[in-house]
PDB file of C-alpha atoms in Angstrom:
ATOM      1  CA  MET A   8      -4.695 -10.806  15.229  1.00  0.00           C
ATOM      2  CA  PRO A   9      -6.728 -13.881  13.525  1.00  0.00           C
ATOM      3  CA  ALA A  10      -7.976 -13.172  10.117  1.00  0.00           C
ATOM      4  CA  ASN A  11     -11.598 -12.925  11.471  1.00  0.00           C
ATOM      5  CA  ALA A  12     -10.757 -10.358  14.029  1.00  0.00           C
ATOM      6  CA  THR A  13     -13.300  -7.135  14.199  1.00  0.00           C
ATOM      7  CA  ALA A  14     -12.533  -3.580  14.468  1.00  0.00           C
ATOM      8  CA  ASP A  15     -13.189  -3.629  18.258  1.00  0.00           C
ATOM      9  CA  GLU A  16     -10.676  -6.562  18.665  1.00  0.00           C
ATOM     10  CA  TYR A  17      -8.067  -4.324  17.022  1.00  0.00           C
ATOM     11  CA  SER A  18      -8.814  -1.699  19.269  1.00  0.00           C
ATOM     12  CA  VAL A  19      -8.578  -3.853  22.638  1.00  0.00           C
ATOM     13  CA  ALA A  20      -5.427  -5.203  21.257  1.00  0.00           C
ATOM     14  CA  ILE A  21      -3.772  -1.845  20.840  1.00  0.00           C
ATOM     15  CA  ILE A  22      -5.368   0.069  23.848  1.00  0.00           C
ATOM     16  CA  GLU A  23      -6.006  -2.468  26.405  1.00  0.00           C
ATOM     17  CA  ASP A  24      -3.419  -5.161  25.935  1.00  0.00           C
ATOM     18  CA  ASN A  25      -0.871  -2.528  24.544  1.00  0.00           C
ATOM     19  CA  CYS A  26       0.220  -4.638  21.533  1.00  0.00           C
ATOM     20  CA  LEU A  27       2.522  -1.808  20.172  1.00  0.00           C
ATOM     21  CA  GLY A  28       4.166  -1.336  23.406  1.00  0.00           C
ATOM     22  CA  LYS A  29       3.025   2.248  24.044  1.00  0.00           C
ATOM     23  CA  GLN A  30       3.898   3.852  27.513  1.00  0.00           C
ATOM     24  CA  THR A  31       0.566   5.708  27.805  1.00  0.00           C
ATOM     25  CA  VAL A  32      -3.107   5.168  27.146  1.00  0.00           C
ATOM     26  CA  ALA A  33      -2.946   8.422  25.242  1.00  0.00           C
ATOM     27  CA  ASN A  34      -0.259   7.088  22.805  1.00  0.00           C
ATOM     28  CA  ARG A  35      -2.059   3.958  22.498  1.00  0.00           C
ATOM     29  CA  ARG A  36      -5.247   5.736  21.285  1.00  0.00           C
ATOM     30  CA  HIS A  37      -3.307   8.109  18.923  1.00  0.00           C
ATOM     31  CA  SER A  38      -1.526   5.214  17.386  1.00  0.00           C
ATOM     32  CA  LEU A  39      -4.888   3.270  16.886  1.00  0.00           C
ATOM     33  CA  GLN A  40      -6.307   6.571  15.365  1.00  0.00           C
ATOM     34  CA  HIS A  41      -3.351   6.637  12.991  1.00  0.00           C
ATOM     35  CA  LEU A  42      -3.321   3.140  11.887  1.00  0.00           C
ATOM     36  CA  ARG A  43      -7.149   3.360  11.211  1.00  0.00           C
ATOM     37  CA  GLU A  44      -6.534   6.395   9.106  1.00  0.00           C
ATOM     38  CA  LEU A  45      -3.748   4.238   7.136  1.00  0.00           C
ATOM     39  CA  TYR A  46      -5.056   0.693   7.097  1.00  0.00           C
ATOM     40  CA  ALA A  47      -8.618   0.901   8.375  1.00  0.00           C
ATOM     41  CA  LEU A  48      -8.365  -2.082  10.682  1.00  0.00           C
ATOM     42  CA  ASP A  49     -11.936  -3.055   9.979  1.00  0.00           C
ATOM     43  CA  PRO A  50     -12.842  -6.163   7.785  1.00  0.00           C
ATOM     44  CA  ALA A  51     -16.065  -4.119   6.791  1.00  0.00           C
ATOM     45  CA  VAL A  52     -13.541  -2.188   4.731  1.00  0.00           C
ATOM     46  CA  PRO A  53     -12.739  -4.220   1.228  1.00  0.00           C
ATOM     47  CA  LEU A  54      -9.272  -2.526   1.272  1.00  0.00           C
ATOM     48  CA  PHE A  55      -8.315  -3.768   4.617  1.00  0.00           C
ATOM     49  CA  ARG A  56      -9.933  -7.414   3.723  1.00  0.00           C
ATOM     50  CA  VAL A  57      -7.478  -7.858   0.725  1.00  0.00           C
ATOM     51  CA  LEU A  58      -4.704  -6.346   2.807  1.00  0.00           C
ATOM     52  CA  SER A  59      -5.408  -8.935   5.448  1.00  0.00           C
ATOM     53  CA  HIS A  60      -5.701 -11.749   3.185  1.00  0.00           C
ATOM     54  CA  LEU A  61      -2.319 -11.145   1.277  1.00  0.00           C
ATOM     55  CA  TRP A  62      -0.492 -10.116   4.330  1.00  0.00           C
ATOM     56  CA  VAL A  63      -0.782 -13.786   5.626  1.00  0.00           C
ATOM     57  CA  ILE A  64       0.061 -15.272   2.376  1.00  0.00           C
ATOM     58  CA  ASP A  65       3.424 -13.134   1.440  1.00  0.00           C
ATOM     59  CA  THR A  66       5.457 -11.909   4.461  1.00  0.00           C
ATOM     60  CA  GLN A  67       8.331 -10.813   1.990  1.00  0.00           C
ATOM     61  CA  GLY A  68       6.055  -8.392   0.337  1.00  0.00           C
ATOM     62  CA  ARG A  69       4.410  -6.770   3.511  1.00  0.00           C
ATOM     63  CA  PRO A  70       6.595  -3.464   3.142  1.00  0.00           C
ATOM     64  CA  LEU A  71       5.072  -2.900  -0.215  1.00  0.00           C
ATOM     65  CA  LEU A  72       1.633  -4.089   0.709  1.00  0.00           C
ATOM     66  CA  ALA A  73       1.522  -1.471   3.417  1.00  0.00           C
ATOM     67  CA  LEU A  74       2.858   1.155   1.511  1.00  0.00           C
ATOM     68  CA  LEU A  75       0.184   0.596  -1.137  1.00  0.00           C
ATOM     69  CA  THR A  76      -2.375   0.580   1.283  1.00  0.00           C
ATOM     70  CA  SER A  77      -1.344   3.895   2.758  1.00  0.00           C
ATOM     71  CA  LEU A  78      -0.916   5.431  -0.903  1.00  0.00           C
ATOM     72  CA  ALA A  79      -4.555   4.497  -1.317  1.00  0.00           C
ATOM     73  CA  ARG A  80      -5.827   6.281   1.957  1.00  0.00           C
ATOM     74  CA  ASP A  81      -3.067   9.278   2.414  1.00  0.00           C
ATOM     75  CA  PRO A  82      -3.545  11.779  -0.313  1.00  0.00           C
ATOM     76  CA  LEU A  83      -0.393  13.736   1.052  1.00  0.00           C
ATOM     77  CA  LEU A  84       1.805  10.354   0.636  1.00  0.00           C
ATOM     78  CA  MET A  85       0.329   9.748  -2.895  1.00  0.00           C
ATOM     79  CA  GLY A  86       1.274  13.076  -3.817  1.00  0.00           C
ATOM     80  CA  THR A  87       4.892  12.416  -3.466  1.00  0.00           C
ATOM     81  CA  ALA A  88       4.544   8.876  -5.353  1.00  0.00           C
ATOM     82  CA  ALA A  89       5.498  10.352  -8.815  1.00  0.00           C
ATOM     83  CA  ALA A  90       8.451  12.177  -7.405  1.00  0.00           C
ATOM     84  CA  ILE A  91       9.730   9.059  -5.697  1.00  0.00           C
ATOM     85  CA  VAL A  92       9.178   6.577  -8.615  1.00  0.00           C
ATOM     86  CA  GLY A  93      10.582   8.806 -11.241  1.00  0.00           C
ATOM     87  CA  MET A  94      13.956   8.762  -9.579  1.00  0.00           C
ATOM     88  CA  PRO A  95      16.388   6.669 -11.289  1.00  0.00           C
ATOM     89  CA  ASP A  96      18.095   4.014  -9.472  1.00  0.00           C
ATOM     90  CA  GLY A  97      21.232   5.172  -7.272  1.00  0.00           C
ATOM     91  CA  ALA A  98      19.902   8.736  -7.381  1.00  0.00           C
ATOM     92  CA  GLU A  99      20.022  10.883  -4.185  1.00  0.00           C
ATOM     93  CA  PHE A 100      16.856  12.000  -2.530  1.00  0.00           C
ATOM     94  CA  GLN A 101      16.348  15.751  -2.901  1.00  0.00           C
ATOM     95  CA  ARG A 102      14.431  17.443  -0.028  1.00  0.00           C
ATOM     96  CA  THR A 103      13.684  20.317  -2.428  1.00  0.00           C
ATOM     97  CA  ILE A 104      11.885  18.090  -4.943  1.00  0.00           C
ATOM     98  CA  MET A 105       9.827  16.835  -2.043  1.00  0.00           C
ATOM     99  CA  ARG A 106       8.984  19.962  -0.749  1.00  0.00           C
ATOM    100  CA  THR A 107       7.667  20.879  -4.308  1.00  0.00           C
ATOM    101  CA  SER A 108       5.453  17.622  -4.372  1.00  0.00           C
ATOM    102  CA  ILE A 109       3.921  18.294  -1.093  1.00  0.00           C
ATOM    103  CA  GLY A 110       3.259  21.835  -1.912  1.00  0.00           C
ATOM    104  CA  ASN A 111       1.669  20.879  -5.087  1.00  0.00           C
ATOM    105  CA  ALA A 112      -0.656  18.424  -2.775  1.00  0.00           C
ATOM    106  CA  VAL A 113      -1.346  20.802  -0.092  1.00  0.00           C
ATOM    107  CA  GLY A 114      -0.709  24.370  -1.337  1.00  0.00           C
ATOM    108  CA  GLU A 115       0.571  26.563   1.468  1.00  0.00           C
ATOM    109  CA  ARG A 116      -1.439  25.336   4.217  1.00  0.00           C
ATOM    110  CA  LEU A 117       1.796  23.889   5.978  1.00  0.00           C
ATOM    111  CA  ASN A 118       4.492  26.094   7.783  1.00  0.00           C
ATOM    112  CA  ASP A 119       8.139  25.467   7.487  1.00  0.00           C
ATOM    113  CA  SER A 120       8.460  23.319  10.629  1.00  0.00           C
ATOM    114  CA  THR A 121       5.478  21.110   9.982  1.00  0.00           C
ATOM    115  CA  LEU A 122       6.591  20.634   6.092  1.00  0.00           C
ATOM    116  CA  GLU A 123      10.044  19.719   7.368  1.00  0.00           C
ATOM    117  CA  LYS A 124       8.377  17.129   9.953  1.00  0.00           C
ATOM    118  CA  VAL A 125       6.404  15.832   6.828  1.00  0.00           C
ATOM    119  CA  ILE A 126       9.305  15.563   4.487  1.00  0.00           C
ATOM    120  CA  ARG A 127      11.019  13.644   7.196  1.00  0.00           C
ATOM    121  CA  ASN A 128       8.175  11.159   7.628  1.00  0.00           C
ATOM    122  CA  ILE A 129       7.475  10.741   4.145  1.00  0.00           C
ATOM    123  CA  ALA A 130      10.927   9.812   3.363  1.00  0.00           C
ATOM    124  CA  SER A 131      10.916   7.452   6.261  1.00  0.00           C
ATOM    125  CA  SER A 132       7.758   5.751   4.728  1.00  0.00           C
ATOM    126  CA  TRP A 133       9.592   5.398   1.415  1.00  0.00           C
ATOM    127  CA  ALA A 134      12.600   4.021   3.074  1.00  0.00           C
ATOM    128  CA  GLN A 135      10.539   1.388   4.941  1.00  0.00           C
ATOM    129  CA  SER A 136       9.250   0.358   1.587  1.00  0.00           C
ATOM    130  CA  GLY A 137      12.530  -0.232   0.243  1.00  0.00           C
ATOM    131  CA  HIS A 138      12.538   2.797  -2.147  1.00  0.00           C
ATOM    132  CA  LEU A 139      14.919   4.861  -0.445  1.00  0.00           C
ATOM    133  CA  GLN A 140      18.215   3.619   1.354  1.00  0.00           C
ATOM    134  CA  GLY A 141      20.513   5.294   3.706  1.00  0.00           C
ATOM    135  CA  ARG A 142      20.206   7.322   6.667  1.00  0.00           C
ATOM    136  CA  THR A 143      21.844  10.728   6.309  1.00  0.00           C
ATOM    137  CA  PHE A 144      21.720  10.757   2.806  1.00  0.00           C
ATOM    138  CA  LYS A 145      18.997   8.429   1.002  1.00  0.00           C
ATOM    139  CA  ILE A 146      19.548   6.968  -2.143  1.00  0.00           C
ATOM    140  CA  ARG A 147      16.677   5.654  -4.652  1.00  0.00           C
ATOM    141  CA  ARG A 148      16.782   1.803  -4.980  1.00  0.00           C
ATOM    142  CA  LEU A 149      14.403  -0.344  -7.245  1.00  0.00           C
ATOM    143  CA  VAL A 150      11.993  -2.580  -5.094  1.00  0.00           C
ATOM    144  CA  LYS A 151      11.395  -5.892  -6.028  1.00  0.00           C
ATOM    145  CA  ALA A 152       7.601  -6.981  -6.572  1.00  0.00           C
ATOM    146  CA  THR A 153       6.196 -10.297  -5.708  1.00  0.00           C
ATOM    147  CA  PRO A 154       3.268 -11.717  -7.312  1.00  0.00           C
ATOM    148  CA  THR A 155       1.365 -10.891  -4.273  1.00  0.00           C
ATOM    149  CA  THR A 156       1.926  -7.383  -4.361  1.00  0.00           C
ATOM    150  CA  MET A 157       1.255  -7.141  -8.078  1.00  0.00           C
ATOM    151  CA  ALA A 158      -2.100  -8.550  -7.399  1.00  0.00           C
ATOM    152  CA  PHE A 159      -2.629  -5.843  -4.818  1.00  0.00           C
ATOM    153  CA  ALA A 160      -1.475  -3.072  -7.089  1.00  0.00           C
ATOM    154  CA  LEU A 161      -3.891  -4.480  -9.821  1.00  0.00           C
ATOM    155  CA  TYR A 162      -6.637  -4.545  -7.095  1.00  0.00           C
ATOM    156  CA  LEU A 163      -6.113  -0.805  -6.312  1.00  0.00           C
ATOM    157  CA  ALA A 164      -5.578  -0.025 -10.106  1.00  0.00           C
ATOM    158  CA  SER A 165      -8.931  -1.711 -10.793  1.00  0.00           C
ATOM    159  CA  ALA A 166     -10.696   0.261  -8.119  1.00  0.00           C
ATOM    160  CA  ALA A 167      -9.318   3.465  -9.438  1.00  0.00           C
ATOM    161  CA  GLY A 168     -10.868   2.722 -13.016  1.00  0.00           C
ATOM    162  CA  PHE A 169      -8.142   1.347 -14.827  1.00  0.00           C
ATOM    163  CA  HIS A 170      -9.491  -1.801 -16.857  1.00  0.00           C
ATOM    164  CA  GLY A 171      -7.761  -4.061 -19.703  1.00  0.00           C
ATOM    165  CA  PRO A 172      -4.181  -3.826 -20.719  1.00  0.00           C
ATOM    166  CA  GLU A 173      -3.771  -0.365 -19.450  1.00  0.00           C
ATOM    167  CA  ILE A 174      -3.869  -1.622 -15.741  1.00  0.00           C
ATOM    168  CA  LEU A 175      -0.443  -2.850 -16.478  1.00  0.00           C
ATOM    169  CA  THR A 176       0.696   0.443 -17.099  1.00  0.00           C
ATOM    170  CA  SER A 177      -1.172   2.103 -14.145  1.00  0.00           C
ATOM    171  CA  ALA A 178       0.655   4.182 -11.463  1.00  0.00           C
ATOM    172  CA  TRP A 179      -0.018   1.470  -8.951  1.00  0.00           C
ATOM    173  CA  VAL A 180       2.057  -0.862 -10.869  1.00  0.00           C
ATOM    174  CA  ARG A 181       4.690   1.699 -11.443  1.00  0.00           C
ATOM    175  CA  VAL A 182       5.284   2.156  -7.617  1.00  0.00           C
ATOM    176  CA  LEU A 183       6.605  -1.619  -7.645  1.00  0.00           C
ATOM    177  CA  ASP A 184       9.201  -0.394 -10.201  1.00  0.00           C
ATOM    178  CA  CYS A 185       7.747  -2.797 -12.861  1.00  0.00           C
ATOM    179  CA  GLY A 186       7.470  -2.274 -16.598  1.00  0.00           C
ATOM    180  CA  THR A 187       4.684  -3.945 -18.540  1.00  0.00           C
ATOM    181  CA  SER A 188       6.344  -7.192 -19.535  1.00  0.00           C
ATOM    182  CA  ASN A 189       7.247  -7.595 -15.707  1.00  0.00           C
ATOM    183  CA  ALA A 190       3.966  -6.670 -14.514  1.00  0.00           C
ATOM    184  CA  LEU A 191       2.228  -9.266 -17.202  1.00  0.00           C
ATOM    185  CA  GLU A 192       4.940 -11.756 -15.751  1.00  0.00           C
ATOM    186  CA  LEU A 193       4.029 -11.402 -12.250  1.00  0.00           C
ATOM    187  CA  THR A 194       0.293 -11.385 -12.909  1.00  0.00           C
ATOM    188  CA  LEU A 195       0.510 -14.622 -14.572  1.00  0.00           C
ATOM    189  CA  GLU A 196       2.517 -15.859 -11.631  1.00  0.00           C
ATOM    190  CA  ALA A 197      -0.287 -14.696  -9.428  1.00  0.00           C
ATOM    191  CA  LYS A 198      -2.896 -16.607 -11.368  1.00  0.00           C
ATOM    192  CA  ARG A 199      -1.099 -19.796 -11.102  1.00  0.00           C
ATOM    193  CA  ILE A 200      -0.959 -19.637  -7.301  1.00  0.00           C
ATOM    194  CA  GLY A 201      -4.735 -18.811  -7.369  1.00  0.00           C
ATOM    195  CA  LEU A 202      -4.728 -15.295  -6.520  1.00  0.00           C
ATOM    196  CA  VAL A 203      -6.336 -13.930  -9.681  1.00  0.00           C
ATOM    197  CA  ASP A 204      -8.037 -15.266 -12.811  1.00  0.00           C
ATOM    198  CA  LEU A 205      -6.737 -14.025 -16.184  1.00  0.00           C
ATOM    199  CA  ARG A 206      -7.266 -14.834 -19.788  1.00  0.00           C
ATOM    200  CA  VAL A 207      -4.974 -13.327 -22.349  1.00  0.00           C
ATOM    201  CA  ALA A 208      -5.892 -14.154 -25.962  1.00  0.00           C
ATOM    202  CA  GLY A 209      -5.105 -11.745 -28.856  1.00  0.00           C
ATOM    203  CA  ASP A 210      -6.513  -8.417 -27.882  1.00  0.00           C
ATOM    204  CA  ALA A 211      -8.483  -9.669 -25.261  1.00  0.00           C
ATOM    205  CA  PHE A 212      -7.308  -9.248 -21.506  1.00  0.00           C
ATOM    206  CA  ASP A 213      -9.732 -10.532 -19.119  1.00  0.00           C
ATOM    207  CA  LEU A 214      -8.693 -10.139 -15.456  1.00  0.00           C
ATOM    208  CA  ASN A 215     -10.917 -11.093 -12.382  1.00  0.00           C
ATOM    209  CA  LEU A 216      -9.740  -9.985  -9.052  1.00  0.00           C
ATOM    210  CA  ASP A 217     -12.670 -11.658  -6.787  1.00  0.00           C
ATOM    211  CA  ARG A 218     -10.285 -14.292  -5.394  1.00  0.00           C
ATOM    212  CA  LEU A 219      -8.328 -11.376  -3.535  1.00  0.00           C
ATOM    213  CA  ASP A 220     -11.410 -10.460  -1.387  1.00  0.00           C
ATOM    214  CA  PRO A 221     -12.415 -13.449   0.718  1.00  0.00           C
ATOM    215  CA  ARG A 222     -15.805 -12.165   1.209  1.00  0.00           C
ATOM    216  CA  ARG A 223     -16.685 -11.314  -2.188  1.00  0.00           C
ATOM    217  CA  SER A 224     -14.982 -14.905  -3.237  1.00  0.00           C
ATOM    218  CA  MET A 225     -17.592 -16.433  -0.778  1.00  0.00           C
ATOM    219  CA  GLU A 226     -20.543 -14.350  -2.518  1.00  0.00           C
ATOM    220  CA  VAL A 227     -19.438 -15.362  -5.738  1.00  0.00           C
ATOM    221  CA  ALA A 228     -19.312 -18.978  -4.864  1.00  0.00           C
ATOM    222  CA  HIS A 229     -22.840 -18.700  -3.636  1.00  0.00           C
ATOM    223  CA  GLY A 230     -24.074 -17.062  -6.568  1.00  0.00           C
ATOM    224  CA  LYS A 231     -24.425 -13.448  -5.339  1.00  0.00           C
ATOM    225  CA  ASN A 232     -23.517 -10.589  -7.647  1.00  0.00           C
TER     226      ASN A 232
END
């Protein structure tokens, strides 16, 4: 879709044009609902505007961009992040640990069959992002962040209330398997390519993320607060 596509145009592309290749209209509507839940598909939502902006810039980072967006909008997926990120490289994915993480997030609301389906779906999501590899047995692998995915992680961390140097140690950055020094290097590279504004001097850490949102960047350019 073009960068200026509206929410209605996304709906038309999925339901009428069947861009997802679904066999029935019911499946298309279900897919649209699910995609809206995870990604909004609406330029009126700042998170989606930033995602759309970065999606065009960084094709390599798209799996991580999609994951970060889903984590921001899906509490169940977010509830499993600590368990996945905390696994050392090469460790085997343990369903019992994932079951515990999901249980901590939702309590006992899911029956056994639903819980097993959720575990499969969540494991698939982390595999698509690159954090897990393998089919029958999934193994933890470290992902490779890009300046663009780092900029998005910082945007989400800022929205969650992190500021100053602590933003580089937030859970959003840890999802990218980045330590503080690597996070700072990628942030400086994001600054170099014009994604963020950053000033580091002594104890000062001044990070501005307005460039990530085309609408916000335009408002700043016209002197609006």
